[in-house]
Short mmCIF file of N, CA and C and ligand atoms in Angstrom, two decimals:
data_model
loop_
_atom_site.label_atom_id
_atom_site.label_comp_id
_atom_site.label_asym_id
_atom_site.label_seq_id
_atom_site.Cartn_x
_atom_site.Cartn_y
_atom_site.Cartn_z
N MET A 17 136.58 81.55 74.91
CA MET A 17 135.59 80.48 75.11
C MET A 17 135.02 80.57 76.53
N LEU A 18 133.71 80.61 76.59
CA LEU A 18 133.04 80.74 77.89
C LEU A 18 133.02 79.37 78.60
N LEU A 19 133.51 79.34 79.82
CA LEU A 19 133.49 78.08 80.58
C LEU A 19 132.06 77.70 80.94
N LYS A 20 131.81 76.40 80.93
CA LYS A 20 130.48 75.89 81.27
C LYS A 20 130.06 76.33 82.68
N LYS A 21 131.01 76.30 83.62
CA LYS A 21 130.62 76.66 85.00
C LYS A 21 130.24 78.14 85.11
N ILE A 22 130.86 79.00 84.27
CA ILE A 22 130.50 80.42 84.28
C ILE A 22 129.14 80.60 83.59
N GLU A 23 128.97 79.85 82.50
CA GLU A 23 127.68 79.90 81.79
C GLU A 23 126.54 79.49 82.74
N ASP A 24 126.74 78.41 83.47
CA ASP A 24 125.72 77.94 84.42
C ASP A 24 125.46 78.99 85.51
N ALA A 25 126.53 79.57 86.02
CA ALA A 25 126.40 80.57 87.09
C ALA A 25 125.66 81.82 86.58
N LEU A 26 125.95 82.20 85.34
CA LEU A 26 125.25 83.37 84.77
C LEU A 26 123.76 83.05 84.57
N ASN A 27 123.48 81.82 84.15
CA ASN A 27 122.07 81.41 84.02
C ASN A 27 121.36 81.44 85.37
N GLU A 28 122.06 81.03 86.41
CA GLU A 28 121.48 81.09 87.76
C GLU A 28 121.21 82.53 88.17
N GLN A 29 122.15 83.41 87.82
CA GLN A 29 121.97 84.82 88.16
C GLN A 29 120.78 85.41 87.38
N ILE A 30 120.61 85.00 86.14
CA ILE A 30 119.46 85.45 85.34
C ILE A 30 118.16 85.06 86.06
N ASN A 31 118.14 83.82 86.55
CA ASN A 31 116.96 83.35 87.28
C ASN A 31 116.74 84.17 88.55
N ALA A 32 117.83 84.49 89.24
CA ALA A 32 117.73 85.29 90.48
C ALA A 32 117.19 86.69 90.18
N GLU A 33 117.61 87.27 89.05
CA GLU A 33 117.13 88.61 88.67
C GLU A 33 115.64 88.54 88.30
N MET A 34 115.25 87.47 87.63
CA MET A 34 113.84 87.30 87.27
C MET A 34 112.99 87.08 88.53
N TRP A 35 113.55 86.38 89.50
CA TRP A 35 112.83 86.18 90.76
C TRP A 35 112.67 87.53 91.47
N SER A 36 113.72 88.35 91.44
CA SER A 36 113.65 89.69 92.04
C SER A 36 112.54 90.49 91.37
N ALA A 37 112.50 90.42 90.04
CA ALA A 37 111.47 91.15 89.29
C ALA A 37 110.08 90.70 89.76
N TYR A 38 109.93 89.40 89.90
CA TYR A 38 108.65 88.81 90.30
C TYR A 38 108.28 89.24 91.73
N LEU A 39 109.29 89.28 92.61
CA LEU A 39 109.07 89.72 93.99
C LEU A 39 108.56 91.16 94.03
N TYR A 40 109.21 92.05 93.27
CA TYR A 40 108.82 93.46 93.30
C TYR A 40 107.49 93.69 92.61
N LEU A 41 107.21 92.88 91.60
CA LEU A 41 105.89 92.98 90.97
C LEU A 41 104.81 92.60 91.98
N SER A 42 105.08 91.57 92.77
CA SER A 42 104.14 91.13 93.80
C SER A 42 103.93 92.24 94.84
N MET A 43 105.02 92.90 95.24
CA MET A 43 104.91 94.00 96.19
C MET A 43 104.11 95.14 95.58
N SER A 44 104.37 95.44 94.32
CA SER A 44 103.64 96.51 93.64
C SER A 44 102.13 96.23 93.63
N LEU A 45 101.78 95.01 93.29
CA LEU A 45 100.36 94.64 93.23
C LEU A 45 99.72 94.68 94.62
N HIS A 46 100.48 94.25 95.62
CA HIS A 46 99.97 94.27 97.00
C HIS A 46 99.63 95.72 97.41
N PHE A 47 100.56 96.64 97.17
CA PHE A 47 100.33 98.02 97.62
C PHE A 47 99.31 98.76 96.75
N GLU A 48 99.22 98.36 95.50
CA GLU A 48 98.16 98.89 94.63
C GLU A 48 96.81 98.55 95.26
N HIS A 49 96.69 97.31 95.68
CA HIS A 49 95.46 96.82 96.31
C HIS A 49 95.17 97.56 97.62
N GLU A 50 96.24 97.93 98.33
CA GLU A 50 96.10 98.63 99.61
C GLU A 50 95.82 100.12 99.43
N GLY A 51 95.84 100.58 98.18
CA GLY A 51 95.59 101.99 97.91
C GLY A 51 96.81 102.89 98.08
N ARG A 52 97.98 102.26 98.23
CA ARG A 52 99.23 103.02 98.35
C ARG A 52 99.87 103.09 96.96
N THR A 53 99.32 103.96 96.13
CA THR A 53 99.70 103.93 94.71
C THR A 53 101.13 104.41 94.45
N GLY A 54 101.64 105.29 95.32
CA GLY A 54 103.02 105.76 95.14
C GLY A 54 104.02 104.64 95.43
N ILE A 55 103.75 103.89 96.52
CA ILE A 55 104.60 102.75 96.88
C ILE A 55 104.52 101.72 95.75
N ALA A 56 103.29 101.48 95.28
CA ALA A 56 103.09 100.52 94.18
C ALA A 56 103.91 100.94 92.96
N ASN A 57 103.91 102.23 92.67
CA ASN A 57 104.68 102.74 91.53
C ASN A 57 106.17 102.47 91.71
N TRP A 58 106.67 102.73 92.92
CA TRP A 58 108.10 102.53 93.18
C TRP A 58 108.50 101.08 92.91
N PHE A 59 107.68 100.14 93.39
CA PHE A 59 107.99 98.73 93.18
C PHE A 59 107.79 98.30 91.73
N ARG A 60 106.89 98.97 91.03
CA ARG A 60 106.70 98.65 89.61
C ARG A 60 107.96 99.05 88.81
N VAL A 61 108.54 100.21 89.16
CA VAL A 61 109.78 100.64 88.51
C VAL A 61 110.90 99.65 88.87
N GLN A 62 110.89 99.22 90.12
CA GLN A 62 111.88 98.24 90.59
C GLN A 62 111.77 96.94 89.78
N PHE A 63 110.56 96.53 89.53
CA PHE A 63 110.27 95.34 88.69
C PHE A 63 110.89 95.52 87.30
N GLN A 64 110.71 96.70 86.73
CA GLN A 64 111.27 96.95 85.40
C GLN A 64 112.81 96.91 85.42
N GLU A 65 113.38 97.46 86.48
CA GLU A 65 114.85 97.46 86.60
C GLU A 65 115.40 96.04 86.68
N GLU A 66 114.72 95.20 87.44
CA GLU A 66 115.20 93.81 87.58
C GLU A 66 115.12 93.06 86.27
N GLN A 67 114.06 93.35 85.49
CA GLN A 67 113.97 92.72 84.17
C GLN A 67 115.15 93.18 83.30
N ALA A 68 115.52 94.46 83.44
CA ALA A 68 116.65 95.00 82.66
C ALA A 68 117.95 94.30 83.07
N HIS A 69 118.10 94.01 84.38
CA HIS A 69 119.30 93.30 84.84
C HIS A 69 119.36 91.91 84.19
N ALA A 70 118.22 91.22 84.21
CA ALA A 70 118.17 89.87 83.62
C ALA A 70 118.47 89.93 82.12
N LEU A 71 117.87 90.89 81.43
CA LEU A 71 118.08 91.01 79.98
C LEU A 71 119.53 91.33 79.65
N ALA A 72 120.15 92.17 80.48
CA ALA A 72 121.56 92.54 80.23
C ALA A 72 122.45 91.30 80.35
N LEU A 73 122.14 90.43 81.31
CA LEU A 73 122.93 89.20 81.46
C LEU A 73 122.67 88.24 80.30
N MET A 74 121.42 88.21 79.83
CA MET A 74 121.10 87.36 78.66
C MET A 74 121.86 87.85 77.43
N ASP A 75 121.86 89.18 77.23
CA ASP A 75 122.58 89.75 76.08
C ASP A 75 124.07 89.43 76.18
N TYR A 76 124.58 89.50 77.41
CA TYR A 76 126.01 89.21 77.60
C TYR A 76 126.30 87.74 77.28
N LEU A 77 125.46 86.84 77.78
CA LEU A 77 125.67 85.41 77.50
C LEU A 77 125.64 85.15 76.00
N ASN A 78 124.69 85.77 75.32
CA ASN A 78 124.60 85.62 73.87
C ASN A 78 125.85 86.15 73.17
N ALA A 79 126.32 87.31 73.65
CA ALA A 79 127.50 87.92 73.04
C ALA A 79 128.73 87.02 73.21
N ARG A 80 128.74 86.21 74.27
CA ARG A 80 129.87 85.30 74.51
C ARG A 80 129.62 83.93 73.90
N ASP A 81 128.59 83.86 73.07
CA ASP A 81 128.23 82.60 72.41
C ASP A 81 127.80 81.52 73.42
N GLY A 82 127.26 81.99 74.54
CA GLY A 82 126.73 81.05 75.53
C GLY A 82 125.26 80.76 75.22
N ARG A 83 124.68 79.91 76.04
CA ARG A 83 123.28 79.53 75.82
C ARG A 83 122.47 79.97 77.04
N VAL A 84 121.46 80.80 76.78
CA VAL A 84 120.57 81.20 77.87
C VAL A 84 119.53 80.09 78.06
N VAL A 85 119.44 79.61 79.29
CA VAL A 85 118.43 78.58 79.60
C VAL A 85 117.52 79.13 80.69
N LEU A 86 116.28 79.36 80.33
CA LEU A 86 115.34 79.92 81.30
C LEU A 86 114.78 78.82 82.20
N GLN A 87 114.97 79.03 83.50
CA GLN A 87 114.46 78.06 84.49
C GLN A 87 113.16 78.60 85.08
N PRO A 88 112.35 77.73 85.67
CA PRO A 88 111.12 78.22 86.31
C PRO A 88 111.44 79.26 87.40
N ILE A 89 110.54 80.20 87.55
CA ILE A 89 110.72 81.23 88.59
C ILE A 89 109.94 80.77 89.82
N ALA A 90 110.64 80.65 90.94
CA ALA A 90 110.00 80.18 92.18
C ALA A 90 108.94 81.19 92.66
N GLY A 91 108.00 80.70 93.45
CA GLY A 91 106.93 81.56 93.98
C GLY A 91 107.47 82.67 94.87
N VAL A 92 106.69 83.73 95.00
CA VAL A 92 107.08 84.87 95.84
C VAL A 92 105.98 85.13 96.87
N PRO A 93 106.32 85.79 97.99
CA PRO A 93 105.27 86.16 98.95
C PRO A 93 104.26 87.10 98.27
N ASP A 94 103.05 87.19 98.83
CA ASP A 94 102.08 88.08 98.19
C ASP A 94 101.45 89.11 99.14
N SER A 95 101.95 89.16 100.38
CA SER A 95 101.47 90.23 101.25
C SER A 95 102.52 90.58 102.29
N TRP A 96 102.46 91.83 102.76
CA TRP A 96 103.41 92.34 103.75
C TRP A 96 102.62 93.09 104.80
N GLU A 97 103.08 93.00 106.05
CA GLU A 97 102.39 93.63 107.18
C GLU A 97 102.28 95.14 107.05
N SER A 98 103.37 95.75 106.54
CA SER A 98 103.40 97.20 106.44
C SER A 98 104.34 97.60 105.31
N VAL A 99 104.31 98.89 104.98
CA VAL A 99 105.21 99.42 103.95
C VAL A 99 106.65 99.19 104.40
N LYS A 100 106.90 99.45 105.68
CA LYS A 100 108.28 99.29 106.18
C LYS A 100 108.73 97.84 106.08
N ASP A 101 107.84 96.91 106.39
CA ASP A 101 108.19 95.49 106.27
C ASP A 101 108.63 95.14 104.86
N ALA A 102 107.90 95.67 103.89
CA ALA A 102 108.23 95.38 102.49
C ALA A 102 109.61 95.95 102.13
N PHE A 103 109.91 97.14 102.62
CA PHE A 103 111.22 97.73 102.31
C PHE A 103 112.35 97.02 103.07
N LEU A 104 112.05 96.54 104.28
CA LEU A 104 113.06 95.76 105.00
C LEU A 104 113.33 94.45 104.26
N ALA A 105 112.28 93.83 103.74
CA ALA A 105 112.44 92.59 102.97
C ALA A 105 113.21 92.87 101.68
N THR A 106 112.98 94.06 101.12
CA THR A 106 113.69 94.46 99.90
C THR A 106 115.19 94.61 100.18
N LEU A 107 115.51 95.26 101.29
CA LEU A 107 116.92 95.45 101.63
C LEU A 107 117.61 94.11 101.88
N GLU A 108 116.92 93.25 102.61
CA GLU A 108 117.48 91.93 102.89
C GLU A 108 117.72 91.17 101.58
N HIS A 109 116.74 91.25 100.67
CA HIS A 109 116.89 90.55 99.39
C HIS A 109 118.03 91.14 98.56
N GLU A 110 118.12 92.46 98.51
CA GLU A 110 119.19 93.09 97.72
C GLU A 110 120.57 92.74 98.28
N ARG A 111 120.67 92.61 99.59
CA ARG A 111 121.96 92.20 100.18
C ARG A 111 122.32 90.79 99.72
N LYS A 112 121.31 89.94 99.62
CA LYS A 112 121.53 88.58 99.15
C LYS A 112 122.02 88.60 97.69
N VAL A 113 121.35 89.42 96.88
CA VAL A 113 121.73 89.54 95.46
C VAL A 113 123.16 90.06 95.34
N THR A 114 123.51 91.03 96.18
CA THR A 114 124.87 91.56 96.17
C THR A 114 125.87 90.44 96.42
N SER A 115 125.58 89.57 97.40
CA SER A 115 126.54 88.51 97.68
C SER A 115 126.60 87.50 96.53
N LEU A 116 125.46 87.26 95.86
CA LEU A 116 125.49 86.36 94.69
C LEU A 116 126.40 86.93 93.60
N ILE A 117 126.29 88.23 93.36
CA ILE A 117 127.11 88.88 92.33
C ILE A 117 128.59 88.86 92.74
N HIS A 118 128.84 89.06 94.02
CA HIS A 118 130.23 89.00 94.48
C HIS A 118 130.82 87.59 94.28
N ASN A 119 130.01 86.57 94.55
CA ASN A 119 130.47 85.19 94.34
C ASN A 119 130.79 84.93 92.87
N LEU A 120 129.91 85.47 92.03
CA LEU A 120 130.09 85.32 90.58
C LEU A 120 131.38 86.01 90.13
N TYR A 121 131.59 87.18 90.66
CA TYR A 121 132.79 87.96 90.35
C TYR A 121 134.04 87.20 90.78
N ALA A 122 134.00 86.61 91.98
CA ALA A 122 135.14 85.85 92.49
C ALA A 122 135.41 84.64 91.59
N MET A 123 134.34 84.00 91.12
CA MET A 123 134.50 82.85 90.23
C MET A 123 135.16 83.28 88.92
N ALA A 124 134.67 84.40 88.36
CA ALA A 124 135.23 84.91 87.10
C ALA A 124 136.72 85.24 87.28
N GLU A 125 137.04 85.76 88.45
CA GLU A 125 138.44 86.10 88.74
C GLU A 125 139.29 84.83 88.84
N ASP A 126 138.79 83.85 89.58
CA ASP A 126 139.52 82.58 89.72
C ASP A 126 139.77 81.91 88.38
N GLU A 127 138.76 82.01 87.51
CA GLU A 127 138.86 81.33 86.21
C GLU A 127 139.52 82.20 85.15
N LYS A 128 139.99 83.38 85.57
CA LYS A 128 140.61 84.34 84.63
C LYS A 128 139.68 84.68 83.46
N ASP A 129 138.39 84.76 83.76
CA ASP A 129 137.41 85.20 82.75
C ASP A 129 137.26 86.72 82.94
N PHE A 130 138.16 87.46 82.31
CA PHE A 130 138.22 88.91 82.55
C PHE A 130 137.02 89.65 81.96
N ALA A 131 136.47 89.12 80.88
CA ALA A 131 135.30 89.77 80.26
C ALA A 131 134.10 89.72 81.21
N THR A 132 133.89 88.56 81.82
CA THR A 132 132.76 88.43 82.75
C THR A 132 132.99 89.31 83.98
N ARG A 133 134.22 89.32 84.45
CA ARG A 133 134.55 90.14 85.60
C ARG A 133 134.25 91.61 85.30
N GLN A 134 134.66 92.04 84.11
CA GLN A 134 134.43 93.42 83.68
C GLN A 134 132.93 93.74 83.60
N LYS A 135 132.16 92.80 83.04
CA LYS A 135 130.71 92.98 82.91
C LYS A 135 130.08 93.16 84.29
N LEU A 136 130.57 92.39 85.25
CA LEU A 136 129.96 92.41 86.59
C LEU A 136 130.26 93.69 87.37
N ASN A 137 131.26 94.44 86.93
CA ASN A 137 131.57 95.71 87.61
C ASN A 137 130.36 96.63 87.67
N THR A 138 129.64 96.72 86.54
CA THR A 138 128.48 97.61 86.51
C THR A 138 127.39 97.10 87.47
N PHE A 139 127.30 95.78 87.58
CA PHE A 139 126.30 95.20 88.48
C PHE A 139 126.65 95.48 89.95
N ILE A 140 127.95 95.44 90.24
CA ILE A 140 128.40 95.71 91.61
C ILE A 140 128.07 97.16 91.98
N ALA A 141 128.34 98.07 91.05
CA ALA A 141 128.03 99.49 91.29
C ALA A 141 126.52 99.69 91.45
N GLU A 142 125.75 98.99 90.63
CA GLU A 142 124.28 99.07 90.67
C GLU A 142 123.76 98.62 92.04
N GLN A 143 124.36 97.57 92.60
CA GLN A 143 123.93 97.06 93.91
C GLN A 143 124.17 98.08 95.02
N VAL A 144 125.29 98.82 94.91
CA VAL A 144 125.58 99.84 95.93
C VAL A 144 124.47 100.88 95.93
N GLU A 145 124.10 101.34 94.73
CA GLU A 145 123.02 102.34 94.59
C GLU A 145 121.70 101.79 95.11
N GLU A 146 121.43 100.55 94.72
CA GLU A 146 120.19 99.87 95.08
C GLU A 146 120.01 99.83 96.61
N GLU A 147 121.04 99.33 97.29
CA GLU A 147 120.96 99.20 98.74
C GLU A 147 120.86 100.58 99.40
N ASP A 148 121.59 101.54 98.86
CA ASP A 148 121.58 102.87 99.44
C ASP A 148 120.19 103.52 99.34
N SER A 149 119.56 103.41 98.17
CA SER A 149 118.25 104.07 98.02
C SER A 149 117.19 103.39 98.90
N VAL A 150 117.27 102.07 99.04
CA VAL A 150 116.31 101.37 99.91
C VAL A 150 116.53 101.76 101.37
N ARG A 151 117.79 101.86 101.77
CA ARG A 151 118.10 102.27 103.14
C ARG A 151 117.55 103.66 103.45
N GLN A 152 117.67 104.56 102.48
CA GLN A 152 117.15 105.93 102.68
C GLN A 152 115.64 105.92 102.89
N ILE A 153 114.95 105.10 102.11
CA ILE A 153 113.49 105.01 102.25
C ILE A 153 113.13 104.43 103.63
N ILE A 154 113.89 103.41 104.06
CA ILE A 154 113.65 102.82 105.39
C ILE A 154 113.86 103.87 106.48
N ASP A 155 114.91 104.69 106.34
CA ASP A 155 115.17 105.76 107.32
C ASP A 155 113.98 106.72 107.39
N ASP A 156 113.46 107.11 106.22
CA ASP A 156 112.30 108.00 106.19
C ASP A 156 111.09 107.35 106.85
N LEU A 157 110.89 106.07 106.57
CA LEU A 157 109.74 105.35 107.15
C LEU A 157 109.88 105.24 108.66
N THR A 158 111.10 105.05 109.13
CA THR A 158 111.35 104.97 110.57
C THR A 158 111.03 106.32 111.22
N LEU A 159 111.42 107.38 110.53
CA LEU A 159 111.20 108.73 111.02
C LEU A 159 109.71 109.05 111.19
N VAL A 160 108.90 108.67 110.22
CA VAL A 160 107.46 109.01 110.30
C VAL A 160 106.68 108.02 111.17
N GLY A 161 107.21 106.81 111.35
CA GLY A 161 106.52 105.82 112.19
C GLY A 161 105.11 105.56 111.69
N GLU A 162 104.15 105.68 112.59
CA GLU A 162 102.75 105.39 112.23
C GLU A 162 102.00 106.64 111.77
N ASP A 163 102.72 107.75 111.67
CA ASP A 163 102.07 109.01 111.31
C ASP A 163 101.49 108.97 109.89
N GLY A 164 100.18 109.09 109.80
CA GLY A 164 99.47 108.98 108.52
C GLY A 164 99.89 110.03 107.50
N THR A 165 100.07 111.27 107.96
CA THR A 165 100.45 112.34 107.05
C THR A 165 101.85 112.09 106.49
N GLY A 166 102.73 111.64 107.38
CA GLY A 166 104.11 111.33 106.96
C GLY A 166 104.13 110.22 105.93
N LEU A 167 103.34 109.17 106.18
CA LEU A 167 103.27 108.05 105.24
C LEU A 167 102.68 108.51 103.90
N TYR A 168 101.70 109.39 103.99
CA TYR A 168 101.09 109.92 102.77
C TYR A 168 102.14 110.68 101.95
N GLN A 169 102.95 111.47 102.65
CA GLN A 169 103.99 112.24 101.95
C GLN A 169 105.03 111.33 101.30
N ILE A 170 105.41 110.26 102.00
CA ILE A 170 106.36 109.32 101.40
C ILE A 170 105.74 108.65 100.17
N ASP A 171 104.46 108.29 100.31
CA ASP A 171 103.77 107.67 99.17
C ASP A 171 103.78 108.60 97.96
N ARG A 172 103.52 109.88 98.19
CA ARG A 172 103.50 110.86 97.07
C ARG A 172 104.88 111.03 96.46
N GLN A 173 105.89 111.01 97.35
CA GLN A 173 107.28 111.14 96.88
C GLN A 173 107.66 109.95 95.98
N LEU A 174 107.28 108.75 96.41
CA LEU A 174 107.64 107.56 95.63
C LEU A 174 106.80 107.43 94.36
N ALA A 175 105.69 108.16 94.33
CA ALA A 175 104.84 108.18 93.12
C ALA A 175 105.57 108.83 91.96
N ALA A 176 106.57 109.66 92.28
CA ALA A 176 107.27 110.43 91.24
C ALA A 176 108.37 109.63 90.55
N ARG A 177 108.68 108.45 91.08
CA ARG A 177 109.78 107.68 90.48
C ARG A 177 109.39 107.21 89.07
N THR A 178 110.29 107.42 88.12
CA THR A 178 110.04 106.92 86.77
C THR A 178 111.16 105.97 86.36
N TYR A 179 110.85 105.11 85.44
CA TYR A 179 111.84 104.12 85.00
C TYR A 179 112.86 104.73 84.05
N VAL A 180 114.11 104.58 84.41
CA VAL A 180 115.20 104.98 83.53
C VAL A 180 116.04 103.72 83.32
N ALA A 181 116.16 103.30 82.08
CA ALA A 181 116.89 102.06 81.81
C ALA A 181 118.31 102.13 82.36
N PRO A 182 118.70 101.17 83.22
CA PRO A 182 120.07 101.20 83.76
C PRO A 182 121.10 100.95 82.66
N GLN A 183 122.24 101.64 82.76
CA GLN A 183 123.32 101.44 81.78
C GLN A 183 124.16 100.26 82.23
N LEU A 184 123.90 99.11 81.63
CA LEU A 184 124.63 97.91 82.05
C LEU A 184 125.51 97.41 80.92
FE1 LIG B 2 118.98 93.08 90.10
#
């Protein structure tokens, strides 16, 4: 039997994942408008991944006979000073999401909800990858600085990213 407090916490996490999706969609649209189509592509894939995270949690709640309750998604920023600013904001946000998942994991552990704890393992691993890939992009951006050719090359590199459904 799924505890109400775990059900509520999972619903909150679903909302957080949907907000993440909305944030990255906003970043994608911003950079599309700026003509940085590779960066826009990277954030569009990121948007798809976040939707997959939310859906995986919804499927899990359903499998546990819980009730998914969709809450309104709060507004997101709609412009960033630079590509690097957007990636710094992404890293900061992903760190926040990591701590939310860790809190959820700790709650599942306290309540001896081993199934939820097990489910969250994949999310914890996903966060490690997420933060690492964003950090690498930030390192590259720091390296090229204001160099137009360097930024162009990063944009082309990120244009190659394709969506692969995460195994959750
Ligand atoms: Fe996520």
